[in-house]
Amino acid sequence: MQTGGDGMSETTSDDWAAGLEGPTKKPLTRTTKILLWLFGLLVAWLTLSNASWLAPDPAGKRTLIAHRGVSQLFDHAGVTDTTCTAARIHPPEHPYIENSLRSLRAAVGRDAGMIQFDVAATKDGQLALFHDWTLDCRTDGKGPIRDRTMAELKTLDIGYGYTADGGKTFPLRGTGVGLMPSLDEVLADLGHLPMVINFKSRDPREAELALAAFARAGVDANQPRFAFFGNARVLGPIRAKAPKAWTMDRAGAERCTSDYIKFGWSGWFPVSCAGGTIVVPLDRQWAFWGWPDRLQARAAEHGARLLLVGPSSDNHSGVGLSRVGQLTRIPASFTGYVWIDDIYNLGPALRPRQK
């Protein structure tokens, strides 16, 4: 450095250029390089181990579960346990009433691979197909369904309370007289088909009644094509006497689903999911590690089932898919179960187009 006559320091051109380059960069330490390499390897391993395109091709085909057969749709916004949903249906597109033999047969005709229905115990020890705890909303009867015999329930009109205009008209009234079926009737007519039986109560006695109905019909309940959903307590007899059947309780499914989202990245399959059910909302498929093929391979290896349901963000629709446009969001390779609220429209929409 030189000092000029004015007493101010003069910077050489080399020093000035070096200042433009900023502070000298320190070389990475050996430890830092090793950590970066390990991080890169970890990311690569996680990516490849969860890569769906590297998984084996899934076997079989997807199964559409028709929720309550062919049913009348309604707005679910604000619905509680005491809401009369029959009084808020959309204008009917068809004449079918949920949980009836007609609606179950119609669902099969519209390509349902599995039919789902609700059951409730009767006063005389049978199981009737019915959703509500009481008869007041949907039928011309009153009081708890469990206080009536099956013969008494056969006198009611199960289409009595349905209205789409606040009670001005009742389009299904008079069409459902005598149409509440027993589980015995369903098994006699449709026992050869895969089905989901949903228990509305927490009483294990109702599971025993279901097993007795299967025995009377000469149908073995201990088969994978039969499913039983409900509270863990009511499912106890099913799990003990029909271990090959698919059983799902809400708490168990929620625990399994949560555990897989938390730990599935590692390739470890949660113990809570072995033989269980992973529930995948249509709008959260991205959250499930290895979706769809890698996850399907893991589930098959551990005897678990995948159940695809409607969007978790849709407050106006039910648990299942209810719009034709939603079908485009199902991966072509998905071979699990799809919960369908509107099988009337969605089933035919999946049929191959005729040239």
Tab-separated table of N, CA, C and O in Angstrom, residues 246-247 251-264 268-279 288 295 298-306:
chain	number	residue	atom	x	y	z
A	246	TRP	N	-63.519	-59.424	7.163
A	246	TRP	CA	-62.968	-58.074	7.319
A	246	TRP	C	-63.754	-57.360	8.416
A	246	TRP	O	-64.955	-57.200	8.327
A	247	THR	N	-63.078	-56.964	9.465
A	247	THR	CA	-63.724	-56.191	10.525
A	247	THR	C	-63.037	-54.843	10.644
A	247	THR	O	-61.809	-54.744	10.556
A	251	ALA	N	-62.141	-46.433	15.655
A	251	ALA	CA	-60.945	-46.069	16.413
A	251	ALA	C	-59.717	-46.806	15.884
A	251	ALA	O	-58.626	-46.220	15.748
A	252	GLY	N	-59.874	-48.092	15.583
A	252	GLY	CA	-58.749	-48.872	15.070
A	252	GLY	C	-58.289	-48.390	13.713
A	252	GLY	O	-57.088	-48.301	13.430
A	253	ALA	N	-59.246	-48.045	12.835
A	253	ALA	CA	-58.894	-47.552	11.505
A	253	ALA	C	-58.199	-46.196	11.593
A	253	ALA	O	-57.239	-45.926	10.859
A	254	GLU	N	-58.664	-45.335	12.486
A	254	GLU	CA	-58.035	-44.025	12.643
A	254	GLU	C	-56.612	-44.166	13.180
A	254	GLU	O	-55.703	-43.457	12.734
A	255	ARG	N	-56.418	-45.082	14.121
A	255	ARG	CA	-55.080	-45.292	14.682
A	255	ARG	C	-54.130	-45.837	13.630
A	255	ARG	O	-52.990	-45.365	13.486
A	256	CYS	N	-54.576	-46.824	12.860
A	256	CYS	CA	-53.751	-47.408	11.805
A	256	CYS	C	-53.393	-46.356	10.751
A	256	CYS	O	-52.228	-46.229	10.347
A	257	THR	N	-54.381	-45.597	10.303
A	257	THR	CA	-54.147	-44.584	9.278
A	257	THR	C	-53.149	-43.539	9.751
A	257	THR	O	-52.219	-43.157	9.021
A	258	SER	N	-53.322	-43.074	10.973
A	258	SER	CA	-52.403	-42.081	11.538
A	258	SER	C	-50.987	-42.634	11.666
A	258	SER	O	-50.006	-41.959	11.332
A	259	ASP	N	-50.876	-43.866	12.131
A	259	ASP	CA	-49.553	-44.476	12.303
A	259	ASP	C	-48.834	-44.639	10.974
A	259	ASP	O	-47.623	-44.439	10.876
A	260	TYR	N	-49.587	-44.990	9.923
A	260	TYR	CA	-48.923	-45.178	8.632
A	260	TYR	C	-48.415	-43.849	8.091
A	260	TYR	O	-47.309	-43.770	7.540
A	261	ILE	N	-49.202	-42.794	8.234
A	261	ILE	CA	-48.760	-41.480	7.763
A	261	ILE	C	-47.497	-41.040	8.520
A	261	ILE	O	-46.585	-40.444	7.946
A	262	LYS	N	-47.433	-41.366	9.806
A	262	LYS	CA	-46.280	-40.961	10.614
A	262	LYS	C	-45.027	-41.776	10.316
A	262	LYS	O	-43.917	-41.235	10.267
A	263	PHE	N	-45.196	-43.080	10.096
A	263	PHE	CA	-44.020	-43.959	10.035
A	263	PHE	C	-43.821	-44.685	8.705
A	263	PHE	O	-42.799	-45.340	8.521
A	264	GLY	N	-44.776	-44.571	7.797
A	264	GLY	CA	-44.676	-45.313	6.544
A	264	GLY	C	-43.483	-44.936	5.692
A	264	GLY	O	-43.024	-45.737	4.873
A	268	TRP	N	-41.346	-49.248	7.384
A	268	TRP	CA	-41.881	-50.075	8.476
A	268	TRP	C	-43.398	-50.000	8.449
A	268	TRP	O	-43.983	-48.930	8.392
A	269	PHE	N	-44.057	-51.155	8.478
A	269	PHE	CA	-45.511	-51.200	8.461
A	269	PHE	C	-46.001	-51.268	9.906
A	269	PHE	O	-45.667	-52.194	10.641
A	270	PRO	N	-46.800	-50.291	10.352
A	270	PRO	CA	-47.214	-50.239	11.760
A	270	PRO	C	-47.946	-51.498	12.214
A	270	PRO	O	-48.740	-52.076	11.464
A	271	VAL	N	-47.679	-51.899	13.417
A	271	VAL	CA	-48.352	-53.062	14.001
A	271	VAL	C	-49.864	-52.835	14.041
A	271	VAL	O	-50.652	-53.765	13.854
A	272	SER	N	-50.269	-51.593	14.257
A	272	SER	CA	-51.700	-51.276	14.333
A	272	SER	C	-52.420	-51.507	13.016
A	272	SER	O	-53.653	-51.565	12.982
A	273	CYS	N	-51.661	-51.640	11.921
A	273	CYS	CA	-52.271	-51.824	10.600
A	273	CYS	C	-52.288	-53.283	10.152
A	273	CYS	O	-52.901	-53.602	9.121
A	274	ALA	N	-51.609	-54.161	10.865
A	274	ALA	CA	-51.587	-55.571	10.472
A	274	ALA	C	-53.006	-56.138	10.556
A	274	ALA	O	-53.621	-56.168	11.625
A	275	GLY	N	-53.542	-56.564	9.423
A	275	GLY	CA	-54.908	-57.060	9.383
A	275	GLY	C	-55.949	-55.973	9.521
A	275	GLY	O	-57.135	-56.267	9.665
A	276	GLY	N	-55.517	-54.707	9.474
A	276	GLY	CA	-56.424	-53.592	9.690
A	276	GLY	C	-56.838	-52.884	8.415
A	276	GLY	O	-56.761	-53.447	7.325
A	277	THR	N	-57.257	-51.644	8.575
A	277	THR	CA	-57.765	-50.849	7.454
A	277	THR	C	-57.120	-49.474	7.447
A	277	THR	O	-57.133	-48.779	8.467
A	278	ILE	N	-56.564	-49.093	6.300
A	278	ILE	CA	-56.026	-47.748	6.105
A	278	ILE	C	-57.051	-46.973	5.291
A	278	ILE	O	-57.403	-47.376	4.184
A	279	VAL	N	-57.537	-45.879	5.846
A	279	VAL	CA	-58.566	-45.076	5.189
A	279	VAL	C	-57.897	-43.893	4.497
A	279	VAL	O	-57.220	-43.083	5.140
A	288	PHE	N	-49.915	-40.346	1.796
A	288	PHE	CA	-49.699	-41.759	2.095
A	288	PHE	C	-48.478	-42.276	1.343
A	288	PHE	O	-48.465	-42.330	0.111
A	295	LEU	N	-47.770	-48.821	-1.480
A	295	LEU	CA	-48.616	-49.002	-0.306
A	295	LEU	C	-49.488	-50.242	-0.450
A	295	LEU	O	-49.684	-50.998	0.506
A	298	ARG	N	-47.421	-53.282	0.363
A	298	ARG	CA	-47.191	-53.405	1.808
A	298	ARG	C	-48.443	-53.885	2.528
A	298	ARG	O	-48.385	-54.731	3.427
A	299	ALA	N	-49.584	-53.325	2.147
A	299	ALA	CA	-50.842	-53.726	2.786
A	299	ALA	C	-51.136	-55.199	2.540
A	299	ALA	O	-51.531	-55.937	3.451
A	300	ALA	N	-50.933	-55.657	1.307
A	300	ALA	CA	-51.199	-57.062	0.972
A	300	ALA	C	-50.289	-57.987	1.774
A	300	ALA	O	-50.719	-59.063	2.226
A	301	GLU	N	-49.058	-57.573	1.960
A	301	GLU	CA	-48.102	-58.404	2.697
A	301	GLU	C	-48.503	-58.563	4.158
A	301	GLU	O	-48.195	-59.584	4.779
A	302	HIS	N	-49.210	-57.580	4.701
A	302	HIS	CA	-49.580	-57.613	6.124
A	302	HIS	C	-51.076	-57.814	6.340
A	302	HIS	O	-51.581	-57.583	7.442
A	303	GLY	N	-51.783	-58.258	5.309
A	303	GLY	CA	-53.202	-58.564	5.465
A	303	GLY	C	-54.072	-57.357	5.748
A	303	GLY	O	-55.146	-57.485	6.353
A	304	ALA	N	-53.632	-56.168	5.322
A	304	ALA	CA	-54.407	-54.950	5.541
A	304	ALA	C	-55.196	-54.587	4.291
A	304	ALA	O	-54.882	-55.033	3.187
A	305	ARG	N	-56.214	-53.783	4.466
A	305	ARG	CA	-57.043	-53.324	3.358
A	305	ARG	C	-56.964	-51.812	3.231
A	305	ARG	O	-56.839	-51.102	4.236
A	306	LEU	N	-57.087	-51.335	1.997
A	306	LEU	CA	-57.096	-49.901	1.727
A	306	LEU	C	-58.511	-49.487	1.341
A	306	LEU	O	-59.121	-50.092	0.450
